[in-house]
Coordinates of C-alpha atoms in Angstrom, one line a residue:
X1 CA -0.1 -0.4 0.1
X2 CA 0.9 3.6 -1.2
X3 CA 2.2 6.1 2.0
X4 CA 0.3 9.0 2.3
X5 CA 1.7 11.9 2.4
X6 CA 1.1 15.4 3.8
X7 CA 2.1 18.9 2.6
X8 CA 0.8 21.8 4.8
X9 CA -1.0 25.3 4.6
X10 CA -0.7 26.9 8.4
X11 CA -2.1 30.7 8.0
X12 CA -1.0 33.8 10.5
X13 CA -2.7 33.4 13.2
X14 CA -1.8 29.0 13.4
X15 CA 1.9 30.4 13.6
X16 CA 1.2 33.2 16.2
X17 CA -0.2 30.7 18.3
X18 CA 2.5 28.1 17.3
X19 CA 5.4 31.2 18.4
X20 CA 3.1 32.0 21.9
X21 CA 3.4 28.6 22.7
X22 CA -0.7 28.3 23.6
X23 CA -2.8 26.2 23.0
X24 CA -7.0 26.4 22.2
X25 CA -9.4 25.0 23.4
X26 CA -11.5 24.0 20.5
X27 CA -10.5 22.5 17.4
X28 CA -12.4 22.2 14.2
X29 CA -11.7 19.4 12.2
X30 CA -12.6 18.5 8.9
X31 CA -12.0 15.9 6.0
X32 CA -12.8 17.1 2.8
X33 CA -12.9 15.2 -0.4
X34 CA -13.3 17.7 -3.8
X35 CA -16.4 19.4 -1.6
X36 CA -14.8 23.3 -1.1
X37 CA -16.1 23.9 2.5
X38 CA -16.0 28.2 2.2
X39 CA -19.2 28.6 2.9
X40 CA -18.6 26.7 6.0
X41 CA -15.3 28.0 6.7
X42 CA -16.3 31.3 6.9
X43 CA -19.4 30.9 9.0
X44 CA -16.9 29.2 11.5
X45 CA -15.2 32.3 12.0
X46 CA -16.6 33.7 14.9
X47 CA -14.4 37.1 17.0
X48 CA -13.6 35.8 20.8
X49 CA -13.6 32.4 20.3
X50 CA -10.7 29.6 21.8
X51 CA -11.1 27.5 18.8
X52 CA -8.8 26.4 16.1
X53 CA -9.4 25.0 12.3
X54 CA -8.1 22.3 10.9
X55 CA -9.0 20.7 7.0
X56 CA -7.5 17.7 5.4
X57 CA -8.1 17.7 1.7
X58 CA -7.8 13.8 1.6
X59 CA -6.3 13.0 -1.8
X60 CA -9.1 15.1 -3.5
X61 CA -6.4 16.0 -6.4
X62 CA -7.9 18.8 -7.2
X63 CA -5.1 21.5 -7.6
X64 CA -7.1 24.3 -7.8
X65 CA -9.7 23.3 -5.2
X66 CA -6.7 22.9 -3.2
X67 CA -5.4 26.5 -4.3
X68 CA -8.8 27.8 -3.0
X69 CA -8.8 26.5 0.2
X70 CA -5.9 28.4 2.1
X71 CA -6.8 32.0 0.1
X72 CA -9.6 31.0 2.1
X73 CA -8.0 29.8 5.6
X74 CA -5.5 33.0 4.9
X75 CA -8.5 35.5 5.7
X76 CA -9.8 33.4 8.3
X77 CA -9.5 35.5 12.1
X78 CA -8.8 31.8 13.6
X79 CA -6.1 29.1 13.6
X80 CA -6.2 27.7 10.8
X81 CA -4.3 24.8 8.7
X82 CA -4.8 23.3 5.6
X83 CA -3.0 19.4 5.5
X84 CA -3.3 18.5 2.3
X85 CA -3.1 14.8 1.9
X86 CA -2.3 12.2 -1.3
X87 CA -4.2 9.6 -1.9
X88 CA -7.3 9.1 -0.8
X89 CA -7.4 7.6 3.2
X90 CA -10.5 7.6 3.2
X91 CA -13.6 9.0 6.5
X92 CA -12.2 6.8 9.4
X93 CA -8.3 6.8 8.8
X94 CA -9.0 10.9 8.0
X95 CA -10.3 12.2 10.9
X96 CA -8.1 10.0 12.7
X97 CA -4.8 11.8 11.1
X98 CA -6.7 15.4 11.8
X99 CA -6.8 14.2 15.1
X100 CA -3.1 14.2 15.6
X101 CA -2.5 17.8 14.0
X102 CA -5.3 19.1 16.1
X103 CA -4.6 21.2 19.6
X104 CA -7.5 21.4 21.6
X105 CA -8.4 20.0 24.5
X106 CA -11.5 19.4 23.0
X107 CA -11.7 18.0 19.2
X108 CA -15.1 19.1 17.0
X109 CA -15.9 17.0 14.0
X110 CA -17.7 18.6 11.4
X111 CA -18.2 17.6 7.6
X112 CA -17.8 19.5 4.6
X113 CA -21.2 20.2 3.3
X114 CA -22.2 21.3 6.9
X115 CA -23.2 24.8 7.6
X116 CA -24.2 25.9 10.7
X117 CA -27.3 26.5 12.4
X118 CA -27.6 29.4 15.1
X119 CA -24.8 31.9 14.9
X120 CA -23.0 31.8 17.6
X121 CA -22.6 27.8 16.9
X122 CA -18.8 27.5 17.7
X123 CA -19.5 30.1 21.2
X124 CA -22.2 27.7 22.4
X125 CA -19.4 24.3 21.6
X126 CA -16.7 25.5 23.1
X127 CA -18.9 26.5 25.6
X128 CA -20.0 22.1 26.3
X129 CA -16.2 22.1 25.4
X130 CA -15.5 24.2 29.3
X131 CA -17.3 22.1 30.7
X132 CA -15.7 19.6 30.4
X133 CA -18.1 16.9 28.6
X134 CA -16.6 13.6 27.4
X135 CA -18.7 13.5 24.5
X136 CA -22.0 15.7 22.8
X137 CA -23.9 15.3 19.9
X138 CA -25.1 18.5 18.1
X139 CA -27.3 17.6 16.0
X140 CA -28.3 18.0 12.0
X141 CA -31.3 19.8 9.6
X142 CA -31.9 20.5 6.6
X143 CA -33.4 24.1 7.6
X144 CA -31.0 25.8 4.9
X145 CA -30.8 23.0 2.3
X146 CA -31.9 24.0 -1.3
X147 CA -34.9 21.5 -2.7
X148 CA -34.4 20.3 -5.4
X149 CA -36.4 18.2 -7.0
X150 CA -33.7 14.9 -7.5
X151 CA -32.7 15.4 -3.9
X152 CA -36.5 14.9 -2.3
X153 CA -36.3 10.9 -1.6
X154 CA -32.7 11.5 0.3
X155 CA -35.0 14.6 1.8
X156 CA -37.6 12.5 3.0
X157 CA -35.2 9.8 4.2
X158 CA -33.2 12.4 6.2
X159 CA -36.2 14.7 7.9
X160 CA -37.6 10.9 8.6
X161 CA -35.0 9.0 10.6
X162 CA -31.5 11.8 10.6
X163 CA -32.9 15.4 11.3
X164 CA -34.6 14.7 15.7
X165 CA -34.1 16.4 18.2
X166 CA -32.1 16.3 21.4
X167 CA -34.7 14.5 23.8
X168 CA -35.5 12.1 20.8
X169 CA -31.7 11.2 20.5
X170 CA -31.2 10.3 23.6
X171 CA -32.9 7.6 23.7
X172 CA -31.0 5.5 22.2
X173 CA -27.1 8.1 22.6
X174 CA -24.6 5.9 19.9
X175 CA -27.3 5.0 17.4
X176 CA -27.5 8.9 16.8
X177 CA -23.7 9.8 17.1
X178 CA -22.4 11.5 13.1
X179 CA -19.4 12.8 12.6
X180 CA -21.3 15.1 10.7
X181 CA -21.0 17.6 13.6
X182 CA -20.1 15.5 16.7
X183 CA -17.2 16.3 19.7
X184 CA -14.9 14.2 21.8
X185 CA -12.4 14.9 24.6
X186 CA -8.9 14.3 23.9
X187 CA -8.3 12.2 26.1
X188 CA -11.6 9.8 25.2
X189 CA -10.3 9.9 21.2
X190 CA -6.6 8.6 22.0
X191 CA -8.0 5.8 24.1
X192 CA -11.3 4.6 21.4
X193 CA -10.9 6.4 17.7
X194 CA -12.7 5.8 14.3
X195 CA -12.3 1.8 13.3
X196 CA -9.5 2.4 10.2
X197 CA -10.9 -1.6 9.4
X198 CA -14.4 0.4 7.7
X199 CA -13.8 1.1 3.8
X200 CA -16.0 3.2 2.0
X201 CA -19.8 4.9 3.2
X202 CA -21.0 4.4 6.3
X203 CA -21.4 2.9 10.0
X204 CA -17.9 3.7 11.2
X205 CA -19.4 6.7 13.3
X206 CA -22.8 4.7 15.2
X207 CA -20.1 2.0 15.9
X208 CA -17.8 4.4 17.2
X209 CA -20.2 5.5 19.5
X210 CA -20.8 2.1 20.5
X211 CA -17.8 1.3 21.8
X212 CA -17.8 4.9 23.6
X213 CA -20.6 4.4 25.2
X214 CA -19.6 1.6 27.4
X215 CA -16.8 4.3 28.8
X216 CA -18.5 7.8 28.7
X217 CA -21.9 9.2 28.9
X218 CA -22.9 11.2 25.2
X219 CA -24.3 13.9 25.7
X220 CA -26.8 14.9 22.9
X221 CA -27.6 19.0 22.6
X222 CA -29.4 20.8 20.4
X223 CA -27.1 22.6 18.4
X224 CA -27.0 22.0 15.2
X225 CA -25.6 22.1 11.8
X226 CA -27.4 22.2 7.8
X227 CA -26.5 19.2 5.5
X228 CA -26.2 21.2 2.1
X229 CA -25.1 18.0 1.0
X230 CA -28.4 16.1 -0.4
X231 CA -27.6 12.7 -2.8
X232 CA -29.7 11.9 -5.8
X233 CA -32.0 8.8 -5.4
X234 CA -28.9 6.8 -7.8
X235 CA -26.0 7.7 -5.0
X236 CA -27.9 7.3 -2.3
X237 CA -28.3 3.7 -3.8
X238 CA -24.6 3.6 -4.2
X239 CA -24.2 4.3 -1.1
X240 CA -25.9 2.1 0.6
X241 CA -24.5 -0.9 -1.9
X242 CA -21.5 0.3 -0.5
X243 CA -22.3 0.1 3.4
X244 CA -23.4 -3.4 3.4
X245 CA -20.0 -4.9 3.9
X246 CA -19.9 -2.3 6.9
X247 CA -23.0 -3.3 9.0
X248 CA -21.5 -6.3 8.4
X249 CA -18.5 -5.2 10.5
X250 CA -20.8 -3.9 12.8
X251 CA -23.1 -7.2 13.2
X252 CA -20.3 -8.5 14.3
X253 CA -18.5 -6.6 16.7
X254 CA -21.5 -5.2 18.4
X255 CA -24.6 -7.8 17.3
X256 CA -26.3 -7.1 20.9
X257 CA -26.7 -3.4 20.6
X258 CA -26.9 -3.8 16.4
X259 CA -30.3 -6.0 16.9
X260 CA -32.4 -3.5 18.4
X261 CA -32.5 -1.6 15.8
X262 CA -35.2 -1.8 12.9
X263 CA -32.9 -2.2 10.2
X264 CA -31.5 -5.8 12.0
X265 CA -34.6 -6.2 12.1
X266 CA -35.9 -6.0 8.4
X267 CA -32.5 -7.6 7.2
X268 CA -33.6 -10.7 9.3
X269 CA -36.9 -11.2 8.5
X270 CA -36.0 -10.5 4.6
X271 CA -33.0 -12.9 5.0
X272 CA -36.1 -15.9 4.7
X273 CA -37.8 -14.3 1.9
X274 CA -36.7 -16.4 -1.6
X275 CA -35.8 -15.1 -4.8
X276 CA -34.1 -12.2 -3.2
X277 CA -32.1 -12.3 -6.3
X278 CA -35.1 -11.7 -8.5
X279 CA -36.9 -9.0 -6.3
X280 CA -34.4 -7.0 -4.7
X281 CA -33.6 -5.6 -8.1
X282 CA -36.9 -4.3 -8.2
X283 CA -37.2 -2.2 -5.1
X284 CA -34.6 -0.8 -6.5
X285 CA -35.6 0.4 -9.3
X286 CA -39.1 1.8 -8.1
X287 CA -37.3 3.6 -5.6
X288 CA -35.9 5.4 -8.7
X289 CA -38.5 6.1 -10.3
X290 CA -39.7 9.9 -9.7
X291 CA -42.9 9.5 -11.0
X292 CA -43.9 7.5 -8.0
X293 CA -44.6 8.9 -5.0
X294 CA -41.8 9.7 -2.4
X295 CA -43.3 8.7 0.7
X296 CA -43.3 5.0 -1.7
X297 CA -39.9 6.0 -3.1
X298 CA -39.2 6.1 0.6
X299 CA -40.4 2.8 1.5
X300 CA -39.2 1.1 -1.5
X301 CA -34.9 2.2 -0.2
X302 CA -35.7 1.4 3.4
X303 CA -36.8 -2.4 1.7
X304 CA -33.7 -2.8 -0.6
X305 CA -31.2 -1.1 2.2
X306 CA -32.8 -4.6 4.3
X307 CA -32.3 -7.0 2.0
X308 CA -28.9 -5.9 1.2
X309 CA -27.7 -6.1 4.6
X310 CA -29.7 -9.6 4.7
X311 CA -26.6 -11.6 3.9
X312 CA -24.7 -10.0 7.2
X313 CA -27.4 -11.4 9.8

């Protein structure tokens, strides 16, 4: 396997903090792969917050985008570092790498296609960090996400299962953890990092939370960010197909937990259904049919995902 190489771009505030030998309270860690995080970086640049930003260009290979990200970092008031990586490492390895560059006691993981909802988003997170909590998730919404016809299926599914208020998330704290808006104390992450055996999309954050919750409480709060990066139906189906191996990895390590999840129960029920290879493609085809009603398409895509996962249960 090719060893990854790093190059760095630090802004003036990062260098100045280095010169003082100081460390910030909060490190904001953002991996990106061929996405422009400029809107997020601009929204995070709050005055008076004891924080830094570390951005990872995870082998995107787009030189123009890398230059734009570097130029944006130079304008930030907050200390900021851009890590340019080659080749791509993926979601789990990339976030573990980001944590190694962070200097704060608390790490705030954000996806590059997020946008804070409250104007004092980072200030609120700094206050949570000041209470020295071990792990906290702030939630996400679609409040600022533009409505596009090709994204209606993903919007419907996300609103039903992912965009939930803190009291509801707290009932199953490990299930509702995503790296899109996640605060972790450094010593917790140094003890329990992301499992780099996960590949591609899906489940590495929930599996991480399953391990963490054995030793630390997971706090759920309402300090949300909008997920801007909704997928088309075909892209979402491809992610589900890609996630099947990751789901199998979760089942192998945490069957006692995941067996209570609706996705597992549905997969278990479909495992005994005959001729899966015949009707499973039909579910996908119906879900991709934009002329069909969105609620029925969402139901079909959930069944398709469960049929994919049935091999793991």
